[in-house]
XYZ file of C-alpha atoms in Angstrom:
642
model
C 24.086 -0.422 16.827
C 25.817 0.377 20.045
C 24.955 0.102 23.874
C 26.601 1.731 26.931
C 27.369 -0.422 30.018
C 27.757 1.585 32.878
C 26.825 -0.667 35.917
C 24.903 -3.621 36.395
C 22.083 -1.951 37.991
C 21.854 0.494 35.387
C 22.106 -1.790 32.484
C 19.636 -4.039 34.016
C 16.980 -1.318 34.635
C 17.627 0.389 31.422
C 17.253 -2.717 29.381
C 14.433 -4.144 30.581
C 11.954 -1.275 29.826
C 11.621 1.194 27.116
C 12.058 -0.209 23.727
C 10.076 -3.385 23.998
C 6.512 -4.466 23.696
C 5.268 -6.284 27.122
C 3.778 -9.678 26.597
C 0.380 -9.907 27.979
C 0.306 -10.263 31.707
C -1.748 -13.654 31.547
C 1.084 -15.274 30.040
C 3.920 -16.801 31.953
C 7.589 -15.319 31.791
C 10.490 -17.711 32.392
C 13.880 -16.467 33.035
C 16.675 -18.160 31.170
C 20.475 -17.669 31.337
C 21.276 -18.533 27.768
C 19.144 -19.331 24.467
C 20.620 -20.843 21.095
C 18.117 -19.990 18.301
C 18.723 -21.153 14.572
C 16.643 -19.540 11.663
C 16.483 -21.650 8.669
C 14.779 -21.475 5.453
C 15.233 -21.437 1.623
C 17.970 -18.978 0.577
C 15.522 -16.630 -0.804
C 13.354 -16.649 2.398
C 15.659 -13.943 4.145
C 17.188 -15.922 6.898
C 20.381 -13.966 7.170
C 18.570 -10.460 7.439
C 16.225 -11.808 10.019
C 18.924 -13.623 12.126
C 21.194 -10.201 11.530
C 18.217 -8.188 12.852
C 17.584 -10.455 15.826
C 21.271 -10.187 16.622
C 21.413 -6.434 16.279
C 18.359 -5.976 18.954
C 19.917 -8.424 21.143
C 23.223 -6.647 21.111
C 21.396 -3.227 22.032
C 19.676 -5.184 24.854
C 22.894 -6.003 26.559
C 23.230 -9.550 26.208
C 26.656 -11.317 25.196
C 26.251 -13.259 21.951
C 27.899 -15.038 19.414
C 26.488 -16.145 15.596
C 27.089 -18.586 12.899
C 25.774 -17.519 9.558
C 25.504 -20.585 7.366
C 24.415 -20.311 3.649
C 24.775 -22.183 0.240
C 27.530 -20.996 -2.268
C 25.136 -20.742 -5.189
C 23.541 -17.483 -5.671
C 20.160 -18.849 -5.835
C 19.888 -22.616 -5.373
C 16.771 -24.339 -6.333
C 13.795 -23.207 -4.273
C 12.833 -25.710 -1.576
C 15.803 -28.177 -1.952
C 18.351 -29.041 0.640
C 21.403 -27.370 -1.244
C 19.369 -24.320 -1.095
C 19.021 -24.058 2.940
C 20.435 -21.069 4.518
C 20.402 -20.764 8.171
C 21.539 -18.544 11.007
C 22.311 -19.463 14.727
C 22.654 -16.945 17.593
C 23.707 -17.887 20.832
C 22.809 -15.236 23.516
C 23.023 -15.211 27.396
C 23.276 -12.810 30.627
C 26.844 -14.039 31.051
C 30.252 -14.630 29.180
C 29.805 -17.001 26.193
C 32.564 -17.941 23.581
C 30.778 -19.890 20.649
C 27.446 -19.863 18.709
C 26.205 -22.955 20.614
C 26.322 -26.656 20.058
C 22.850 -27.354 19.356
C 19.756 -24.841 18.894
C 17.080 -24.872 21.754
C 15.025 -23.260 19.192
C 14.751 -23.988 15.281
C 12.425 -21.924 13.203
C 11.994 -24.097 9.929
C 10.436 -22.072 6.997
C 10.057 -25.170 4.688
C 10.557 -28.842 4.676
C 14.127 -28.524 3.212
C 15.137 -26.436 6.302
C 13.467 -28.845 8.832
C 15.252 -31.896 7.317
C 18.796 -30.304 6.926
C 18.943 -29.038 10.614
C 16.647 -31.364 12.565
C 19.994 -33.573 13.512
C 21.214 -30.886 15.121
C 18.423 -30.363 17.332
C 18.128 -31.907 20.639
C 14.988 -33.631 22.160
C 12.768 -31.331 24.061
C 13.685 -28.264 21.990
C 11.134 -25.885 20.514
C 10.408 -26.222 16.556
C 8.400 -23.252 14.840
C 7.522 -24.836 11.756
C 5.720 -22.769 8.667
C 2.975 -25.225 7.852
C 1.884 -23.574 4.678
C 5.098 -25.050 2.893
C 4.552 -28.754 3.688
C 2.541 -29.746 0.849
C 3.150 -32.806 -0.903
C 5.030 -31.474 -3.940
C 7.462 -29.549 -1.519
C 8.025 -32.467 0.690
C 8.793 -34.778 -1.981
C 11.661 -32.465 -3.141
C 13.649 -33.299 0.155
C 12.096 -37.128 0.409
C 9.704 -36.954 3.008
C 6.905 -39.532 1.756
C 4.736 -38.318 4.432
C 4.610 -35.141 6.610
C 6.965 -35.096 9.485
C 4.207 -33.010 11.189
C 2.169 -35.897 11.259
C 3.785 -39.190 11.099
C 4.905 -38.969 14.624
C 8.793 -38.248 13.830
C 8.710 -34.912 15.884
C 7.117 -36.386 18.834
C 10.024 -35.875 20.977
C 10.059 -32.178 20.440
C 8.118 -29.159 21.464
C 6.348 -28.472 18.040
C 4.733 -25.108 17.040
C 2.961 -25.606 13.694
C 2.427 -22.145 12.514
C 1.047 -20.986 8.920
C 3.559 -18.240 8.524
C 2.809 -17.541 4.896
C -1.015 -17.393 5.470
C -0.895 -15.295 8.574
C 1.764 -12.929 6.657
C -0.641 -12.655 3.620
C -3.851 -12.013 5.822
C -1.830 -9.178 8.198
C -0.822 -7.401 4.470
C -4.296 -7.664 2.862
C -4.790 -4.017 3.071
C -1.715 -3.336 1.138
C -1.428 -3.002 -2.437
C 0.584 -5.989 -3.043
C 0.417 -9.525 -4.919
C 0.323 -12.531 -2.904
C 3.886 -13.328 -3.956
C 5.076 -9.892 -2.911
C 3.254 -10.314 0.568
C 4.867 -13.633 1.244
C 8.177 -12.465 1.013
C 7.649 -10.550 4.662
C 7.126 -13.734 6.132
C 10.552 -13.672 7.763
C 9.573 -10.305 9.405
C 6.611 -12.168 10.690
C 8.501 -14.845 12.270
C 11.160 -12.441 13.547
C 8.290 -10.424 15.090
C 7.156 -13.790 16.807
C 10.636 -14.631 18.102
C 11.270 -11.193 19.385
C 8.003 -11.403 21.416
C 9.024 -14.660 22.620
C 12.490 -13.585 23.937
C 11.297 -10.019 24.826
C 13.497 -8.314 22.025
C 13.370 -4.458 21.455
C 11.365 -3.738 18.233
C 12.077 0.010 17.457
C 15.453 -0.736 16.172
C 14.082 -3.227 13.495
C 11.437 -0.910 12.624
C 13.900 2.137 12.108
C 15.807 -0.260 10.105
C 12.986 -1.283 7.861
C 12.167 2.298 7.301
C 15.643 2.993 6.047
C 16.170 0.039 3.955
C 13.348 0.556 2.036
C 13.250 4.530 2.176
C 12.764 4.645 -1.521
C 9.804 2.046 -1.398
C 7.548 3.270 1.623
C 4.766 0.865 0.947
C 7.451 -1.846 0.996
C 8.592 -0.835 4.454
C 5.281 -0.030 5.614
C 4.298 -4.115 4.724
C 7.293 -5.253 6.173
C 6.796 -3.499 9.515
C 3.072 -4.617 9.558
C 4.156 -8.139 9.230
C 6.884 -7.637 12.150
C 4.184 -6.202 14.404
C 1.744 -9.032 13.417
C 4.247 -11.608 14.540
C 4.435 -9.737 17.627
C 0.889 -9.850 18.116
C 0.389 -13.425 17.350
C 2.828 -14.535 19.965
C 0.968 -12.264 22.342
C -2.372 -13.636 21.514
C -2.223 -17.159 20.406
C -2.834 -20.247 22.714
C 0.270 -21.928 21.022
C 2.754 -19.855 22.472
C 1.789 -19.926 26.450
C 5.062 -18.756 27.710
C 7.654 -16.177 26.721
C 11.233 -16.012 27.974
C 13.503 -13.496 29.516
C 17.502 -13.625 29.167
C 18.901 -10.596 31.167
C 21.708 -8.482 30.063
C 25.052 -9.802 30.422
C 26.082 -6.797 32.831
C 28.868 -8.409 34.480
C 30.538 -10.158 31.613
C 31.672 -6.580 30.038
C 34.238 -3.869 31.214
C 32.640 -0.650 31.365
C 32.422 0.990 27.777
C 30.510 1.539 24.896
C 29.915 -1.517 23.018
C 28.504 -2.437 19.438
C 27.769 -5.647 17.401
C 30.420 -6.328 15.004
C 31.479 -9.117 12.616
C 35.090 -10.267 11.873
C 35.153 -8.866 8.455
C 33.925 -5.500 9.826
C 35.977 -5.444 12.840
C 39.165 -5.878 10.215
C 37.895 -3.125 8.236
C 37.785 -0.694 11.061
C 41.004 -2.401 12.094
C 42.446 -0.972 8.842
C 41.243 2.369 8.891
C 42.346 2.912 12.689
C 45.859 1.481 11.896
C 45.960 4.008 8.824
C 45.194 6.988 10.960
C 47.506 5.869 13.889
C 50.108 5.381 11.225
C 49.269 9.098 9.428
C 49.220 7.063 6.233
C 46.674 6.991 3.511
C 45.038 3.390 3.056
C 45.119 1.602 -0.211
C 43.054 -1.609 -0.893
C 43.776 -3.629 -4.074
C 41.471 -6.349 -4.021
C 39.871 -8.719 -6.236
C 36.227 -10.029 -4.821
C 36.366 -13.487 -3.392
C 34.178 -15.201 -0.776
C 34.370 -14.682 2.140
C 36.551 -11.548 1.887
C 34.570 -9.228 -0.385
C 32.754 -8.045 2.831
C 35.975 -5.744 3.513
C 36.330 -4.317 -0.020
C 32.615 -3.471 0.412
C 32.942 -1.741 3.687
C 36.221 0.238 2.958
C 34.925 1.444 -0.262
C 32.309 3.611 1.953
C 35.045 5.373 3.897
C 36.785 7.937 1.333
C 36.401 10.696 4.053
C 39.090 8.861 6.191
C 41.594 8.822 3.126
C 40.647 5.400 1.995
C 41.027 4.229 -1.586
C 40.045 1.248 -2.898
C 40.533 -0.494 -6.512
C 38.679 -3.454 -7.494
C 41.101 -5.220 -9.753
C 40.516 -7.214 -12.656
C 42.075 -10.278 -11.137
C 43.996 -11.317 -7.949
C 47.311 -10.594 -9.322
C 46.439 -7.094 -10.519
C 45.035 -6.401 -6.975
C 48.348 -7.180 -5.367
C 50.256 -5.589 -7.710
C 48.513 -2.524 -7.380
C 48.750 -2.601 -3.567
C 52.529 -3.292 -3.404
C 52.600 -0.265 -6.152
C 50.747 1.695 -3.573
C 53.151 0.805 -0.620
C 56.217 1.875 -2.750
C 54.545 5.121 -2.841
C 53.819 5.693 0.756
C 50.501 4.030 1.648
C 49.597 1.457 4.084
C 48.875 -1.100 1.438
C 46.455 -3.915 1.854
C 45.260 -6.876 -0.567
C 42.440 -8.913 0.712
C 41.630 -12.380 -0.532
C 41.038 -16.161 0.149
C 43.043 -19.293 -0.183
C 42.749 -19.483 -4.066
C 43.862 -15.882 -4.280
C 46.717 -16.201 -1.941
C 47.996 -18.878 -4.484
C 47.802 -16.498 -7.357
C 49.302 -13.596 -5.401
C 52.398 -15.655 -4.331
C 54.900 -14.400 -6.579
C 54.021 -10.866 -5.886
C 54.331 -11.505 -2.099
C 57.905 -13.101 -2.839
C 58.428 -9.667 -4.574
C 57.486 -7.616 -1.571
C 59.938 -9.795 0.486
C 62.719 -9.188 -1.716
C 61.699 -5.153 -1.852
C 61.244 -5.128 1.902
C 58.250 -3.074 1.677
C 55.000 -3.019 4.079
C 51.922 -4.699 2.828
C 49.197 -6.454 4.580
C 47.914 -9.609 2.732
C 44.543 -10.787 4.190
C 43.576 -14.328 3.948
C 39.911 -14.949 5.135
C 40.183 -19.008 4.792
C 37.670 -21.112 3.456
C 37.226 -24.926 2.541
C 39.721 -26.117 -0.133
C 41.338 -27.062 -2.390
C 41.006 -25.151 -5.427
C 37.311 -23.326 -5.343
C 36.648 -25.980 -2.631
C 33.572 -24.796 -0.240
C 33.258 -20.941 -0.614
C 30.808 -20.328 2.066
C 32.382 -22.638 4.616
C 35.146 -22.529 7.060
C 38.699 -23.885 7.347
C 42.202 -23.182 8.784
C 43.989 -25.049 5.832
C 46.138 -22.038 4.745
C 48.699 -22.075 7.382
C 51.561 -23.969 5.744
C 50.613 -22.075 2.232
C 51.061 -18.753 4.311
C 54.409 -20.233 5.697
C 56.063 -21.415 2.811
C 53.631 -21.085 -0.432
C 56.410 -18.751 -2.193
C 59.515 -19.923 -4.221
C 63.087 -19.415 -2.485
C 63.390 -18.432 0.942
C 60.691 -15.816 1.334
C 59.818 -15.684 5.037
C 56.737 -13.733 5.715
C 54.994 -12.865 9.537
C 51.889 -14.608 10.110
C 49.346 -13.118 12.545
C 45.817 -14.602 13.254
C 42.656 -13.127 15.210
C 40.992 -15.314 17.625
C 37.335 -14.195 17.770
C 35.291 -11.665 15.481
C 36.070 -8.708 17.641
C 39.885 -9.481 18.048
C 40.045 -9.140 14.165
C 40.208 -5.532 15.290
C 43.372 -5.775 17.143
C 45.045 -8.491 15.300
C 44.697 -6.178 11.961
C 46.607 -3.501 13.977
C 49.201 -5.790 15.263
C 49.879 -7.011 11.708
C 50.156 -3.260 10.571
C 52.338 -2.783 13.402
C 54.855 -5.463 12.235
C 54.598 -4.334 8.485
C 55.490 -0.894 8.987
C 58.154 -1.335 11.609
C 59.976 -4.081 10.104
C 59.253 -3.453 6.270
C 57.781 -6.601 5.195
C 54.582 -8.093 3.988
C 52.445 -9.803 6.729
C 49.868 -12.521 6.312
C 46.639 -12.249 8.303
C 45.042 -15.319 8.574
C 41.193 -14.916 9.284
C 38.556 -17.585 8.313
C 34.922 -17.536 7.212
C 33.844 -18.563 10.748
C 35.165 -15.209 12.249
C 34.494 -13.114 9.186
C 30.616 -13.725 8.971
C 30.269 -14.571 12.767
C 29.673 -11.476 15.314
C 29.916 -10.623 19.011
C 30.031 -7.558 21.290
C 32.919 -5.240 20.684
C 33.850 -2.572 23.139
C 34.981 0.395 21.117
C 38.330 1.624 21.988
C 39.553 5.097 22.933
C 41.932 6.445 20.300
C 44.638 7.105 23.212
C 44.424 3.096 23.583
C 45.613 2.546 20.135
C 49.522 2.341 19.536
C 51.455 4.844 17.596
C 52.355 3.423 14.194
C 53.848 6.531 12.659
C 57.117 5.538 10.699
C 59.710 8.027 9.018
C 60.166 8.172 5.680
C 63.975 8.258 4.333
C 64.740 12.045 3.660
C 68.301 12.177 2.564
C 71.667 10.617 2.208
C 72.379 7.583 4.841
C 75.526 6.706 4.041
C 79.319 8.162 3.406
C 81.725 6.429 1.178
C 85.260 6.273 2.027
C 86.044 9.399 0.135
C 83.482 11.183 2.001
C 80.718 11.171 -0.274
C 77.278 11.153 1.213
C 74.852 8.785 -0.649
C 71.685 7.054 -0.228
C 71.757 3.358 0.329
C 68.097 1.942 -0.081
C 69.170 -1.448 1.740
C 71.104 0.024 4.767
C 69.552 -1.341 7.719
C 67.972 -0.070 11.106
C 70.133 -2.143 13.659
C 67.329 -2.817 15.892
C 64.903 -4.083 13.163
C 66.836 -4.822 10.396
C 64.342 -2.809 8.485
C 65.720 -0.902 5.319
C 64.735 2.887 4.817
C 61.176 3.498 3.125
C 62.120 5.985 0.456
C 59.187 7.537 -1.311
C 59.605 8.241 -5.184
C 60.157 11.430 -6.328
C 62.266 12.508 -3.173
C 65.400 14.380 -4.695
C 68.770 12.168 -3.923
C 66.677 8.930 -3.073
C 66.607 7.189 -6.469
C 66.968 3.546 -6.103
C 66.535 0.289 -8.274
C 63.362 -2.004 -7.547
C 62.728 -5.280 -8.727
C 62.514 -8.893 -7.868
C 66.353 -9.732 -8.979
C 68.538 -10.096 -5.926
C 69.901 -7.024 -4.153
C 73.418 -6.157 -3.123
C 73.646 -5.580 0.383
C 73.371 -1.601 1.232
C 73.406 -0.423 -2.269
C 70.492 -2.266 -3.838
C 72.504 -2.606 -6.980
C 71.711 -6.042 -8.813
C 73.932 -8.800 -7.581
C 74.482 -12.569 -8.611
C 77.297 -12.782 -6.252
C 76.685 -16.038 -4.288
C 78.065 -14.976 -1.045
C 75.631 -11.793 -1.235
C 72.776 -14.018 -1.985
C 73.595 -16.087 1.092
C 73.796 -12.936 3.238
C 70.718 -11.465 1.953
C 68.793 -14.771 2.616
C 69.980 -15.109 6.100
C 69.293 -11.257 6.662
C 65.734 -11.553 5.643
C 65.139 -14.568 7.822
C 66.733 -12.933 10.623
C 64.578 -9.818 10.407
C 61.527 -12.129 10.599
C 63.062 -14.067 13.706
C 63.752 -10.773 15.158
C 60.233 -9.415 15.059
C 59.221 -8.388 18.726
C 56.028 -10.261 19.650
C 54.571 -10.669 23.221
C 55.289 -14.072 25.090
C 52.677 -16.908 25.007
C 50.326 -16.711 28.063
C 49.235 -19.721 29.571
C 46.011 -20.303 31.263
C 46.823 -23.007 33.903
C 45.182 -22.520 37.245
C 45.346 -26.155 38.460
C 48.919 -27.193 37.660
C 47.784 -29.682 34.684
C 49.807 -31.857 32.776
C 48.068 -31.633 29.602
C 48.192 -28.430 27.452
C 45.515 -27.621 24.511
C 47.270 -25.493 22.199
C 45.446 -23.483 19.367
C 45.361 -20.576 16.744
C 42.784 -18.405 15.218
C 39.178 -19.244 15.235
C 39.354 -22.471 17.353
C 39.645 -20.112 20.696
C 35.958 -20.114 21.360
C 35.373 -23.713 21.043
C 38.606 -24.644 22.734
C 37.954 -22.255 25.745
C 34.266 -23.317 26.287
C 35.597 -26.974 26.351
C 38.121 -26.322 28.838
C 35.462 -24.492 31.099
C 33.518 -27.491 30.714
C 36.220 -29.849 31.839
C 37.421 -27.542 34.823
C 33.631 -27.427 35.888
C 33.721 -31.016 36.045
C 36.885 -31.390 38.110
C 39.610 -31.916 35.392
C 42.971 -29.940 35.405
C 43.847 -28.868 31.872
C 45.901 -25.814 30.512
C 45.164 -23.666 27.703
C 47.273 -21.638 25.159
C 46.484 -19.623 22.155
C 48.705 -18.463 19.601
C 48.509 -15.016 17.811
C 51.808 -15.004 16.205
C 52.648 -18.118 13.897
C 55.701 -16.741 12.240
C 57.694 -15.923 14.478
C 56.228 -17.937 17.275
C 56.703 -16.574 20.778
C 59.815 -16.852 22.121
C 58.920 -18.873 25.017
C 56.656 -21.317 23.140
C 59.308 -24.084 23.233
C 59.607 -23.656 27.142
C 56.023 -23.604 27.334
C 55.693 -26.793 25.598
C 58.354 -28.599 27.438
C 56.316 -27.958 30.653
C 53.707 -30.475 29.856
C 53.375 -34.208 29.436
C 50.863 -34.135 26.664
C 50.116 -31.155 23.978
C 46.865 -31.362 22.036
C 46.341 -29.291 18.938
C 42.803 -28.832 17.733
C 42.668 -27.534 14.116
C 40.141 -27.072 11.419
C 42.820 -28.724 9.060
C 44.535 -32.318 8.952
C 47.383 -31.157 11.686
C 49.271 -28.074 9.912
C 50.266 -26.188 13.271
C 51.157 -29.462 14.955
C 53.402 -30.161 12.004
C 55.156 -27.114 12.713
C 55.277 -27.391 16.381
C 56.664 -31.174 16.066
C 59.443 -29.980 13.601
C 60.670 -27.024 15.497
C 60.281 -28.066 18.856
C 60.532 -31.816 18.758
C 57.694 -32.097 20.896
C 55.251 -35.182 20.569
C 52.064 -32.864 19.810
C 48.704 -34.447 19.005
C 46.465 -33.314 16.448
C 42.640 -32.987 16.756
C 41.523 -32.548 13.308
C 38.135 -31.501 11.629
C 37.755 -30.392 7.807
C 33.870 -30.637 7.446
C 33.489 -26.570 6.781
C 32.022 -25.861 10.136
C 33.735 -25.035 13.309
C 34.364 -27.220 16.381
C 31.727 -28.015 18.993
C 32.440 -27.349 22.557
C 31.104 -30.566 23.571
C 33.092 -32.616 20.777
C 36.318 -30.914 21.960
C 35.550 -31.747 25.722
C 35.285 -35.335 24.991
C 38.380 -35.173 22.868
C 40.311 -33.444 25.597
C 39.151 -35.722 28.180
C 40.195 -38.813 26.246
C 43.609 -37.179 26.022
C 43.593 -36.364 29.712
C 42.987 -40.111 30.495
C 44.978 -41.713 27.712
């Protein structure tokens, strides 16, 4: 869903009228600058769909937003149990925001398990909308409630709205030829309608979505729309909701342009397509499905019209093997995976290093080790990306910082792979992959020219005057070898994992040649042209917080809080992790203290301490969830004062 931002006046005028049903004039309307809502229920209650629809309408309305989907790894955990709880948190505001929020202002709990799993995150005074129909003795017993929390006083500190969502939904759909069980499935749409009324969200987009989604089942589409409208009308007429809320569009937070809501995996997919077009190369994806990277395979398979070819392989090794073959054949080649898959692909990544072919290896990090936490986030693959291959096999590493930034980071990774003829590891994670935010759709003339020249003929003259093709004769600026497409007359050459002779590419066991080739491959990576590290330090701070990847949002939000409180603190964020920016060492030496927050046990801190001999301090979390801004602000304040 896209929206055009022209000017604050036009955006405000256009967004507050038109696509929304107005609440009754008898009810108060309060203006808020931001809201954090969490939808929570059983994994079969449609919470991800509900959150996604509310997010889409919020994006079209013009708010800035950030989301945090959170769902179980099991396909279908036992109904009504704590392991089966699925939630979706959305933070939206009339100004620039950076995180999904530390704690929800509103919790929608579809059953006792959802309430119990999330109540610890809800601050006193927040609103809780509870589906009272699910609070039966049998269902409450599943999660250890001996008495109803709606009646025992344990929720007295909250503003609780008891709503029989299931009963109201079934009643609203009684005119449809549906069983009770079928009607109950629409209760998430009733809840969505109620929240849409409470926060003045547009409705036409959701109704259009439902008609499209259930186009082959028009009666189901009509029932869901009826439930959605019933939820809206319930909010408008019930006495329990005396107030609705307005959060104005974030008109001044965005540069002029056309925006859409986008998730990290979708932005990454679009970045791959854009890179292939800018390089004028076909895009080839060889992949094996794995959470949380599978969305990229699903999305790219829809775009054959852009010359995209996707191959769902039988395993991780076959996926990267096919991708490397496509790179040899002249495609922009990609393989996608998560941490366990990177381990399986490591030998072929090493082969790509030896062959010196462009290949994008995209790692959507998740909790480990082994299978670990498939649906939770982590940043613990950095050292694997840096060193997880046999021999000296250096690989450039690029990391996006936000869901929308996945687009730009992917194009940067493609630039490096194509220009320097090397595999590149792109380190995203589950938080970025599934989270979403507004993204300004770029004009094509803003994108870099990624075109490369394939080898066309001989490139070396022997002592006797014979012109030959040397597959490992290097560009003096990049140290990249020629990219010779198989089948080109006169460019026949050997490939394989055994060490190559410099220049000729012939098999070589010569010790001196091996030493030279190892050092040359390392020099190629060390010489990659990356931008200098930018430092945000308006007050001449003595403490620097250094981050990478998805910690950008929480770190920046924490830094803003500290500066508002009068503290001086500097911030820098790394996109390039191999090679590091050339000015990183000089930046680190300017500060008395360096703090590195990471969702691991200190992997970047280990690299920084080893390379620059700086006493960097780690602040670590590995609970499968992103940092909270308040948590980081407290830790950074202690670092400043310590």
